[in-house]
Coordinates of C-alpha atoms in Angstrom, one line a residue:
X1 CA 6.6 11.4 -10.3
X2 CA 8.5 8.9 -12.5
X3 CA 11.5 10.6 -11.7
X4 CA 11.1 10.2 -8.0
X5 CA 9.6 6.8 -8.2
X6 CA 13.2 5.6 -10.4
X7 CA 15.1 7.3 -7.1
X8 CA 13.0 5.6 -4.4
X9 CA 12.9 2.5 -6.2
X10 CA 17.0 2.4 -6.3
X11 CA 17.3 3.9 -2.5
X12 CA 14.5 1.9 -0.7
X13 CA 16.1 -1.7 0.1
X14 CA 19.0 0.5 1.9
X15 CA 16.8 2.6 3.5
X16 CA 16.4 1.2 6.4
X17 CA 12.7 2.0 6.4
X18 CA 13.3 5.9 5.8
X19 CA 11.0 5.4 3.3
X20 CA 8.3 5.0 5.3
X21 CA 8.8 8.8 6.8
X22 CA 8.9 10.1 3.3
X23 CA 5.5 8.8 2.4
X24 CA 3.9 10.3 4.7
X25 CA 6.2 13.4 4.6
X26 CA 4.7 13.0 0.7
X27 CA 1.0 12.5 1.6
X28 CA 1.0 15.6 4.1
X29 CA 2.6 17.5 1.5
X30 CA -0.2 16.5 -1.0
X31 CA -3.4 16.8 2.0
X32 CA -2.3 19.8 2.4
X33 CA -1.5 21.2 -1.0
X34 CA -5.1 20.0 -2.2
X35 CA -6.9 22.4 0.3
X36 CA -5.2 25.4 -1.1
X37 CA -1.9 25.3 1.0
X38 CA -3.9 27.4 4.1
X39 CA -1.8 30.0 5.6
X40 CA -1.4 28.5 9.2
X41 CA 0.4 25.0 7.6
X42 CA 2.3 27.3 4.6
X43 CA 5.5 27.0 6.7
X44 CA 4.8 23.5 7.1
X45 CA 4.6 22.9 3.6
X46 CA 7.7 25.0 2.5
X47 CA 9.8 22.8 4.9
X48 CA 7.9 19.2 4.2
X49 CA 8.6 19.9 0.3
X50 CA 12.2 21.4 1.0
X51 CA 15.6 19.8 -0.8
X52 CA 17.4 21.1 1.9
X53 CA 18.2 18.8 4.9
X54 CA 18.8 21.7 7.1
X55 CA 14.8 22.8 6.6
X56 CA 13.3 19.7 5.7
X57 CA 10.3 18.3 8.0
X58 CA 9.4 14.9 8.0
X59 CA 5.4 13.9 9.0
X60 CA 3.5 11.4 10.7
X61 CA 0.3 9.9 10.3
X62 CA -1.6 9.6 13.6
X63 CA -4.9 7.7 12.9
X64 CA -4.9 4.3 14.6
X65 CA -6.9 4.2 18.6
X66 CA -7.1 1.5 20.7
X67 CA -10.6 0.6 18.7
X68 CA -9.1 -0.1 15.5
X69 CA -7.1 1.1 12.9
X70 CA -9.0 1.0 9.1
X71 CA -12.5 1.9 11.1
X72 CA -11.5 5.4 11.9
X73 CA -15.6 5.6 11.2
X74 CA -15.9 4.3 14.4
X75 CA -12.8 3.6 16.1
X76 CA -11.7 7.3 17.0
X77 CA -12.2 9.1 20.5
X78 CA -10.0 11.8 20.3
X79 CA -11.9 15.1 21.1
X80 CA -10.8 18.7 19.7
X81 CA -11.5 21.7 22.4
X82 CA -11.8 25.3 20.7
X83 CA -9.7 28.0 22.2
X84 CA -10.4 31.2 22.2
X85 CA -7.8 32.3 19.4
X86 CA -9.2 29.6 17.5
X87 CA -6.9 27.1 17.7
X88 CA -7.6 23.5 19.1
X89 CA -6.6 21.5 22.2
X90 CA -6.7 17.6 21.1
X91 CA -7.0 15.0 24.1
X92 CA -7.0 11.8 23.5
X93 CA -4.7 8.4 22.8
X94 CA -2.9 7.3 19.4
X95 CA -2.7 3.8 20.0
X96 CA 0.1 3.3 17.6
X97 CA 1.8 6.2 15.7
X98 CA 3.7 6.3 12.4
X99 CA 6.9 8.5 12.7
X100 CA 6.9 9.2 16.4
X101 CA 10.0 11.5 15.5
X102 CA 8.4 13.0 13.0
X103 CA 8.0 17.3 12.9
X104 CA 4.5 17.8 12.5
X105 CA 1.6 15.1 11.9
X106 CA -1.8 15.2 10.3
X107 CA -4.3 13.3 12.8
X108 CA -8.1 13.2 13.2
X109 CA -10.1 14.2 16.2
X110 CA -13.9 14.4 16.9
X111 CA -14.6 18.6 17.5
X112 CA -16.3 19.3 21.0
X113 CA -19.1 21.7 21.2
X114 CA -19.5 23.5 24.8
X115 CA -22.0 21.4 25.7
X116 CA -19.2 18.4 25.6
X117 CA -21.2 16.2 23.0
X118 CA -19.0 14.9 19.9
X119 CA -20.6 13.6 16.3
X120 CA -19.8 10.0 15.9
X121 CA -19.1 8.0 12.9
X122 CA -17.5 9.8 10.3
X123 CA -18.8 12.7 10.0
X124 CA -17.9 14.0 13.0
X125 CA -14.1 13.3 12.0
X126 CA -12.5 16.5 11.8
X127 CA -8.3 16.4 10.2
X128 CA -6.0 18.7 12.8
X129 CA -2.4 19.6 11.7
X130 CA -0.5 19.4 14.9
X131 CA 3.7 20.7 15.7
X132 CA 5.0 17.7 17.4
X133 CA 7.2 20.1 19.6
X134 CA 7.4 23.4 21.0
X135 CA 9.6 26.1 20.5
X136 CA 11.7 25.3 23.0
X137 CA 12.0 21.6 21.5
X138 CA 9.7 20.0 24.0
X139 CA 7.1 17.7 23.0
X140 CA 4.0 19.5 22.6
X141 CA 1.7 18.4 25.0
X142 CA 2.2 14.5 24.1
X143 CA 3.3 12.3 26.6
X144 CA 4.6 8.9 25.2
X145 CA 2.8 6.0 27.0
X146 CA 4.7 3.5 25.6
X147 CA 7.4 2.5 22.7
X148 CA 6.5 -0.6 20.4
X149 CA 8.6 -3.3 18.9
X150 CA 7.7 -4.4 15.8
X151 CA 8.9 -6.1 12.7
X152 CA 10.7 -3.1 11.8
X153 CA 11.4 -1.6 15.2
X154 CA 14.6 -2.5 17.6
X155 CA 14.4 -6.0 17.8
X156 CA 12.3 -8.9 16.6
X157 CA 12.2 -12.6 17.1
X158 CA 13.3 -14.2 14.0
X159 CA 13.5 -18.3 14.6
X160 CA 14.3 -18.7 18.0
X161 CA 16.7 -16.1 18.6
X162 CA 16.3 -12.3 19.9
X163 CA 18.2 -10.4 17.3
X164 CA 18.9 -6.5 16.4
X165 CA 17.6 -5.1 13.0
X166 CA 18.8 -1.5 13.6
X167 CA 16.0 -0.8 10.5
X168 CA 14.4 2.2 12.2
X169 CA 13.7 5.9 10.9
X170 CA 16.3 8.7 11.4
X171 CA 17.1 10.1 15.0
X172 CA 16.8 7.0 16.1
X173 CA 13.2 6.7 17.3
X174 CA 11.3 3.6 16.9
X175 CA 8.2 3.3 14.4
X176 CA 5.7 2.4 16.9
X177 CA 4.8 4.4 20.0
X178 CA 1.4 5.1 22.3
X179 CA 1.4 9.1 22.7
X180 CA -1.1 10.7 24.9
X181 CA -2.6 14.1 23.7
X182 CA -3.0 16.3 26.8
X183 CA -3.9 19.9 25.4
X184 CA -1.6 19.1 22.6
X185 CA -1.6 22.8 20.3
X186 CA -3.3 21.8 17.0
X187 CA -4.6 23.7 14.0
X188 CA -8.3 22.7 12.8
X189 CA -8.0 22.3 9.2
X190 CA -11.7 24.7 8.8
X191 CA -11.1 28.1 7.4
X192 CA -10.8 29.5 4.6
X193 CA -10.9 27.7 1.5
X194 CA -9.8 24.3 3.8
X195 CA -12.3 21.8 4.2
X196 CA -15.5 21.9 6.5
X197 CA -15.4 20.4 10.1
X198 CA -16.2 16.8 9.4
X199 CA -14.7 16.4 6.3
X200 CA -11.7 14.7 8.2
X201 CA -11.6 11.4 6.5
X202 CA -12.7 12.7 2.8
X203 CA -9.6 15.0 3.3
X204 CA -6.6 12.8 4.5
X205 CA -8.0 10.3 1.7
X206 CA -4.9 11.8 -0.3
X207 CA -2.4 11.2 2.6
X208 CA -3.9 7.6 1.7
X209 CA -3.1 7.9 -1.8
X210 CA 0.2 8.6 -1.6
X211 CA 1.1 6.6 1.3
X212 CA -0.1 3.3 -0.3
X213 CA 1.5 4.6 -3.5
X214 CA 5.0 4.9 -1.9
X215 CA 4.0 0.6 -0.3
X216 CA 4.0 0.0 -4.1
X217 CA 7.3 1.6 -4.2
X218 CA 9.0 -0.5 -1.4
X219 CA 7.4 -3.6 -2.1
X220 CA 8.3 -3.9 -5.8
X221 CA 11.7 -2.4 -5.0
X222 CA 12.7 -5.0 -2.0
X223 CA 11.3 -8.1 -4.7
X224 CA 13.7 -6.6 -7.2
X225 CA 17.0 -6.3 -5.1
X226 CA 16.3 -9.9 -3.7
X227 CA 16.1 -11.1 -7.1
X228 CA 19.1 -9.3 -7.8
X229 CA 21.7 -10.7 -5.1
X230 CA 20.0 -14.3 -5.6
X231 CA 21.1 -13.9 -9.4
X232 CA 25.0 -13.0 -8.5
X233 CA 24.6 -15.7 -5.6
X234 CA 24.0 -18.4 -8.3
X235 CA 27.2 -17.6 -9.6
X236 CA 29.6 -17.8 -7.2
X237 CA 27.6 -20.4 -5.0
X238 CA 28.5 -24.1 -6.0
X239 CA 26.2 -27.0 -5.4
X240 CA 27.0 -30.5 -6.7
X241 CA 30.0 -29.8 -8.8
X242 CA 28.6 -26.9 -10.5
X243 CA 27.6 -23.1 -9.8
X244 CA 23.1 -23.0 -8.9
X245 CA 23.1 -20.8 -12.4
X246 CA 23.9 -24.2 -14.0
X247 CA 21.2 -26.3 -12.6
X248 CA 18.5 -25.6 -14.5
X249 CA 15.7 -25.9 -11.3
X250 CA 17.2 -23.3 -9.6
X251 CA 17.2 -20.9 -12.4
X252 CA 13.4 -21.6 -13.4
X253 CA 13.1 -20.7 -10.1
X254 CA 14.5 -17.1 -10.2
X255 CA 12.6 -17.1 -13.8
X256 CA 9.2 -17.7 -12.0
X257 CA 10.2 -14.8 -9.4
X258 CA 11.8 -12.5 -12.5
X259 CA 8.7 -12.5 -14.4
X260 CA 6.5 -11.7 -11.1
X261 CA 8.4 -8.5 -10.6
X262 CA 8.3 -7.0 -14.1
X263 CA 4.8 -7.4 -13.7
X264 CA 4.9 -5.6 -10.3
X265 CA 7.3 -3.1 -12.1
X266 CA 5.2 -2.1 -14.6
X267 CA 2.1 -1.8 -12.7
X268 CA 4.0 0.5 -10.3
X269 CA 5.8 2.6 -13.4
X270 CA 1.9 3.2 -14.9
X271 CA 0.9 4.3 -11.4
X272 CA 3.7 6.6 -11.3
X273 CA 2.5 8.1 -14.6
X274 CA -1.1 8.2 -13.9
X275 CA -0.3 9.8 -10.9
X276 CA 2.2 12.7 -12.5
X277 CA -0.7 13.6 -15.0
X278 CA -3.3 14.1 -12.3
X279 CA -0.9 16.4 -10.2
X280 CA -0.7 18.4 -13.4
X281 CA -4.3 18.3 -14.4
X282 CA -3.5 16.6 -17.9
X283 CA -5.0 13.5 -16.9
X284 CA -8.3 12.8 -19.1
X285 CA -11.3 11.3 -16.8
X286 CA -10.6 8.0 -18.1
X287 CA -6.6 8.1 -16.5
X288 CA -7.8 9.2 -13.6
X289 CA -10.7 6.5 -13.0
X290 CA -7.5 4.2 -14.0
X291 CA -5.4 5.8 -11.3
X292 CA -8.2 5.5 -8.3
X293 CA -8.8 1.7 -9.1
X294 CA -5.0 0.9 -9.7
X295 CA -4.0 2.5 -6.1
X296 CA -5.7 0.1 -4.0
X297 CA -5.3 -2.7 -6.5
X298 CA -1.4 -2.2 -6.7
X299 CA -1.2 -2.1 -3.5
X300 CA -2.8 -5.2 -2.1
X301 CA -1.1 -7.6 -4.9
X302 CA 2.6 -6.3 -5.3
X303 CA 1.7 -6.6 -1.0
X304 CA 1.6 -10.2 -1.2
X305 CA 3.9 -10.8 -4.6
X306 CA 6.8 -9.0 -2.0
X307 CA 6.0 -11.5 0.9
X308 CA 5.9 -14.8 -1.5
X309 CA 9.0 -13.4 -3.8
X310 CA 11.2 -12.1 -0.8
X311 CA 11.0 -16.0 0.7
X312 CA 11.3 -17.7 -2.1
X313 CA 14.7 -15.7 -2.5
X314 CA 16.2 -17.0 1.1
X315 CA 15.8 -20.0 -0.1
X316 CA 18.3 -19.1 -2.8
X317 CA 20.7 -18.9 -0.7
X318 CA 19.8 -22.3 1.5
X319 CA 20.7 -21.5 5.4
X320 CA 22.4 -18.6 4.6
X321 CA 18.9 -16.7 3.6
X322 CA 18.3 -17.5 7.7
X323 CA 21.5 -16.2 9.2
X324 CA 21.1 -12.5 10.7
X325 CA 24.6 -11.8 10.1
X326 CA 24.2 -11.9 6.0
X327 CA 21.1 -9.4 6.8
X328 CA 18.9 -11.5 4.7
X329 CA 16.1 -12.2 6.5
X330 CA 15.5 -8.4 6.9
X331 CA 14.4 -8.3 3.7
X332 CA 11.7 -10.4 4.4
X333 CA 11.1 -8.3 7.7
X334 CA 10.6 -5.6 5.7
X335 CA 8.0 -7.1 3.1
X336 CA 5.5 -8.4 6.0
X337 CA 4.6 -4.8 6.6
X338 CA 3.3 -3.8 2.8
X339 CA 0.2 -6.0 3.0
X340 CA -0.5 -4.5 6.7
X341 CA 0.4 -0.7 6.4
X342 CA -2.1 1.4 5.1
X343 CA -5.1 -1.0 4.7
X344 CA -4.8 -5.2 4.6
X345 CA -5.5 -6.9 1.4
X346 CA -9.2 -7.2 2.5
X347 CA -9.7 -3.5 3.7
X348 CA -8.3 -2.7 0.1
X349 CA -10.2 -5.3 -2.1
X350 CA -13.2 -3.5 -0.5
X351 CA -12.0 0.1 -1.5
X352 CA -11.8 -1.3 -5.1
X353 CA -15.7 -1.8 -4.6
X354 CA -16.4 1.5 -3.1
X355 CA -14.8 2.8 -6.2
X356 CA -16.7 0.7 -8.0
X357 CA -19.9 1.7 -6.3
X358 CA -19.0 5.7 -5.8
X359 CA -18.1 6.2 -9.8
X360 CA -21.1 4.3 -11.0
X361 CA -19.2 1.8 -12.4
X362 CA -17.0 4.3 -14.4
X363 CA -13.6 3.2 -13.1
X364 CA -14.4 -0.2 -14.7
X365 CA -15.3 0.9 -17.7
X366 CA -12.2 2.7 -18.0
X367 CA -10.2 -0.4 -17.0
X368 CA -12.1 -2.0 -19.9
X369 CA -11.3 0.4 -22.1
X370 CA -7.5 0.8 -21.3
X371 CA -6.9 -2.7 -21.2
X372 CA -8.2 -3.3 -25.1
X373 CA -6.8 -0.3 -25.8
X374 CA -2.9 -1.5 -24.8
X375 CA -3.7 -4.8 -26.2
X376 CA -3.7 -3.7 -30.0
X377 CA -0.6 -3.7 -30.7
X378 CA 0.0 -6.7 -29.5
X379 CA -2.5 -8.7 -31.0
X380 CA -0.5 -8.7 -34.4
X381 CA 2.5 -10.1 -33.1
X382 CA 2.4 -13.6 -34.0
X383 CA 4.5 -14.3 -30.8
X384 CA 2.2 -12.4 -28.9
X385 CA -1.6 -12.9 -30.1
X386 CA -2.3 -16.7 -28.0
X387 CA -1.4 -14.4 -24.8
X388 CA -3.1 -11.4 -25.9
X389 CA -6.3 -14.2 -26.5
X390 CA -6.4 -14.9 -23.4
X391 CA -6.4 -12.1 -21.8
X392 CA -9.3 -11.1 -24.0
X393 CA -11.0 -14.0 -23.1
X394 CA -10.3 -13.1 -19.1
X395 CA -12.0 -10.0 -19.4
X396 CA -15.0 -11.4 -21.0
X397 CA -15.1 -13.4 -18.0
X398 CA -14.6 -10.8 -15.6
X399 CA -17.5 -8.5 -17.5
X400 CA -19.6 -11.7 -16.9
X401 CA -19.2 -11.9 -13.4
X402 CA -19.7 -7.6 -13.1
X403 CA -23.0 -8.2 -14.9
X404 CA -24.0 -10.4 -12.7
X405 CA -23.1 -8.3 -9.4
X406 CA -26.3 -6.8 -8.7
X407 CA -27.9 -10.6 -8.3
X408 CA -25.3 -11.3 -5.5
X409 CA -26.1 -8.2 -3.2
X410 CA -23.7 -6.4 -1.4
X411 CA -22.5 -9.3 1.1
X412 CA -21.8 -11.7 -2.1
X413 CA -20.0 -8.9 -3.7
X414 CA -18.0 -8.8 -0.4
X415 CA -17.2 -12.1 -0.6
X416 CA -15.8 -11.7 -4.2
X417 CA -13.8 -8.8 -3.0
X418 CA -10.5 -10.7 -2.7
X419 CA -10.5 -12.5 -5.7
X420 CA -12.2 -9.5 -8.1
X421 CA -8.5 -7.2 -7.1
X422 CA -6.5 -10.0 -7.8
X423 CA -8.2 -10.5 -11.0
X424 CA -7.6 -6.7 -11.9
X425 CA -4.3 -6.7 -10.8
X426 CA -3.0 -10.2 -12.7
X427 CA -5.1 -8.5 -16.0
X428 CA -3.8 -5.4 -16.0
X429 CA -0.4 -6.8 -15.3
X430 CA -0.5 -8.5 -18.5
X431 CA -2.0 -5.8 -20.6
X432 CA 1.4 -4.2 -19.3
X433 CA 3.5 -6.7 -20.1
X434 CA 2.2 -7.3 -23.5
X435 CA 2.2 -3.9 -24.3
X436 CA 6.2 -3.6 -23.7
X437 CA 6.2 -6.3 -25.5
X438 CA 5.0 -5.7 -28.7
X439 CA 7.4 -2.1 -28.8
X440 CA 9.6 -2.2 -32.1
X441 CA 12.5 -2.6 -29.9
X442 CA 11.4 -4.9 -27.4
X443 CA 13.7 -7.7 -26.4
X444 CA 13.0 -11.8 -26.6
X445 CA 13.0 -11.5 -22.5
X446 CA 10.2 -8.9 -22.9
X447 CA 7.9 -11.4 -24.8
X448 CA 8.6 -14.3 -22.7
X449 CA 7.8 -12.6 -19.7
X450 CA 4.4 -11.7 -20.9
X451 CA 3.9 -15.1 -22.1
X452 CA 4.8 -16.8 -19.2
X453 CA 2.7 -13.8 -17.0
X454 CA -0.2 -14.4 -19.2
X455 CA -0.2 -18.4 -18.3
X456 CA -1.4 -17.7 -14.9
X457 CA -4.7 -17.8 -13.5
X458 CA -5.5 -14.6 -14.7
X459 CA -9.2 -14.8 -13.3
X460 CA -9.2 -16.7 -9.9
X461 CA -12.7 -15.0 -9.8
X462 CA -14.1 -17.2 -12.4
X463 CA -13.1 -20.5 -11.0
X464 CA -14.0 -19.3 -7.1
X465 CA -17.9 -18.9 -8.4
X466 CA -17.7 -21.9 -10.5
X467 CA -17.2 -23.8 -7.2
X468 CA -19.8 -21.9 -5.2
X469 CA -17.0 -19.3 -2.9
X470 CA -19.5 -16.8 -3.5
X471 CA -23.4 -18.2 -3.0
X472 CA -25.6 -17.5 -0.1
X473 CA -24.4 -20.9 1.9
X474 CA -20.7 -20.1 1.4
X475 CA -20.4 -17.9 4.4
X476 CA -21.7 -20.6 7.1
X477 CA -19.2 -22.6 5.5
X478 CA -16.4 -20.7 6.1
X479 CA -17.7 -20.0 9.7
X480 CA -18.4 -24.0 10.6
X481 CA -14.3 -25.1 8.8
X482 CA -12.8 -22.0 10.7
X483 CA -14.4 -22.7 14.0
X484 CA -15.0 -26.4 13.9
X485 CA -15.0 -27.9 17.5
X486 CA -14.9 -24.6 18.6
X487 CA -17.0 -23.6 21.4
X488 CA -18.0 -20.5 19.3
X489 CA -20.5 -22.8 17.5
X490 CA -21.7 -24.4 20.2
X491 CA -23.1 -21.4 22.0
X492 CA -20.4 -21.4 25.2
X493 CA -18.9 -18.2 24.3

């Protein structure tokens, strides 16, 4: 994994969002390797994990209805129809679907019995493996309803002008498109040693995985090249007499940005680690607790560092950053998608609580532990030890506020959501930071990075409940500033 993370993390800036196809390509690969590679999809998964282009598949990930995307719970009407051969017929309408070129796609669907009744909520979610096309290279069943536009797809509004972004997956399909299932051939993932009808969502959980995994990937990647062209801009580009590397605003600027994304790097580097170990079963319990708190946690932070980071660098290069023709502001393009795809920041922070919830409180403990763990080293360094003091200090904070979770009940906990994942993510990114730091070999960069990491608010959690973000009257708070003079609170809608 750390191999093909150093590859993607080169290749995805110029990827023109490729990289989106090989995610889920990836995920599928993994869905379907975890339930025992069943013979119907082994062709599929010979050609999804092929290094041959000739034989190589790409996959899509059809979830999202018209209801809703993260509630597939409750948001799905697809219904599967049995044949007689055992195969399935799905009918129903993907209201927006990832890869609509792709070669096969992994999509859920509620089984009908021959009564016609369906099981709602999620466990009556069954995960169907369906061909895209036939043999005859017709599309299989699907009729397209409509193509989307989106910030990634032919063209988007950008200022006030109607511009071409020519950032869309191979073949030239866009990434957005409303297919109709009528009778499209599908394969029920239920025999065998595959997982039991119902067990839809529990088993494309690792398409999740990966998929947010590979965001990391993109967003941390699209921070660093930004940083990287804003660094050679600053010496060629002149301001004032002088190139902007000699004015010394500009360049705490790109410092402030520089030390974001080696946090962001290193959090996606221990991720990719985590991740190898558990593919080959050498991960002890504690790495992978580590690993299932990290994924969502990664994911929803380097998400918004990319979006913040990203603009911050068109302003590096003044009106050029704005100008379609340097392709600049596709970059930023490109970084609003990471905290949308595959869950929003608040659909995340609240997977960090069902993992919370779900291990018993086992994945925190493990955070605990790893955290003090890395931080030993460090704490000798002279250089090091204020930093590494207060991180200690935050996490004494933060085992404070866990202590005191079960007082709040589960919709003050929801509340906290937000800030408790940026807490993890800003801690464990300086646990990372100070432990590259304190190698034998580590540079005077290294240890001002981690310094300068470590001087953030590394527990926005503690000062939210100080001021009350979190008690019993904070939510009709929220409710009467949002919809103040609204006629939502005054009964007329």
């Amino acid at each position: 994994r750390v191999y093909q993370v150093a590859k993607l993390y080169l290749y995805a800036p110029s990827a023109g969002i490729f990289t989106s196809s090989v995610a889920m390509s990836d995920g599928a690969a993994k869905v379907i390797e975890s339930l025992g590679i069943p013979r119907p999809v082994q062709e599929a998964y010979a050609n999804l994990t092929s290094r041959d282009p000739r034989k190589f598949w790409t996959s899509g990930q059809w979830m999202t209805e018209r209801k809703g995307g993260s509630d597939v719970a409750n948001g799905t009407e697809t219904v599967a129809r049995e044949l007689p051969d055992g195969s399935y017929t799905l009918h129903g309408l993907k209201w927006f679907t990832s890869a609509a070129d792709s070669d096969i796609s992994l999509t859920l669907a509620r089984v009908m019995t021959a009564e016609g009744q369906v099981k709602q909520g999620s466990k009556g979610l069954s995960l169907f493996y369906l061909e895209t096309r036939d043999k005859e290279g017709k599309l299989n069943g699907i009729q397209i309803q409509r193509l989307k536009e989106n910030e990634m797809g032919k063209e988007h509004a950008f200022g006030k002008k109607k511009v071409s972004v020519n950032s869309v997956p191979a073949r030239g399909s866009y990434t957005g498109a409303d297919p109709v299932m009528n009778a499209a051939w599908s394969k029920l993932f239920f025999k065998g040693k595959i997982s039991a009808e119902g067990r839809g969502v529990a088993s494309i959980a690792n398409m999740l995985t990966i998929t947010r995994f590979h965001n990391v990937i993109s967003a941390v990647a699209g921070m660093r090249r930004i940083i990287t062209m804003a660094r050679d801009y600053a010496t060629k580009r002149e301001a004032f007499g002088k190139p902007l590397k000699e004015h010394p605003l500009h360049i705490q600027t790109l410092a402030r940005m520089e030390v974001q994304v080696r946090g962001a790097f290193l959090l996606l580097m221990e991720m990719s680690r985590l991740l190898g170990l558990e593919e080959t079963n050498m991960a002890t319990e504690q790495e992978q607790h580590i690993l299932r708190l990290l994924t969502p946690v990664a994911k929803l932070y380097t998400g918004k560092q990319a979006i913040a980071v990203i603009s911050e660098g068109l302003e590096c290069f003044g009106g050029q950053g704005y100008m379609e023709d340097t392709g600049l502001p596709t970059a930023f393009r490109d970084a609003q998608v990471m905290t949308i795809w595959e869950g929003t920041t608040n659909i995340l922070s609240l997977d960090v609580l069902r993992a919370l919830i779900k291990s018993q409180g086992k994945v925190l403990d493990a955070f605990f532990s790893s955290a003090q763990a890395k931080l030993e080293a460090a704490f000798s360094l002279s250089e090091l030890k204020p930093s590494v003091q207060a991180v200690q200090s935050t996490l004494h904070k933060l085992g404070q506020f866990v202590q005191k979770a079960g007082s709040r009940g589960e919709a003050g906990m929801q509340l906290a959501a937000r800030d408790f994942a940026y807490t993890l993510a800003r801690i464990y990114g300086g646990v990372l930071l100070l432990e590259y730091a304190s190698r034998p070999d580590a540079s005077t960069t290294d240890i001002i990075a981690a310094q300068r990491w470590c001087h953030q608010d590394l527990c926005p959690i503690d000062k939210e409940e100080t001021i009350g973000s979190y008690n019993t009257k904070s939510p009709f708070l929220d409710l009467s500033l949002v919809y103040d003079g609204s006629p939502v609170l005054q009964g007329k809608l």
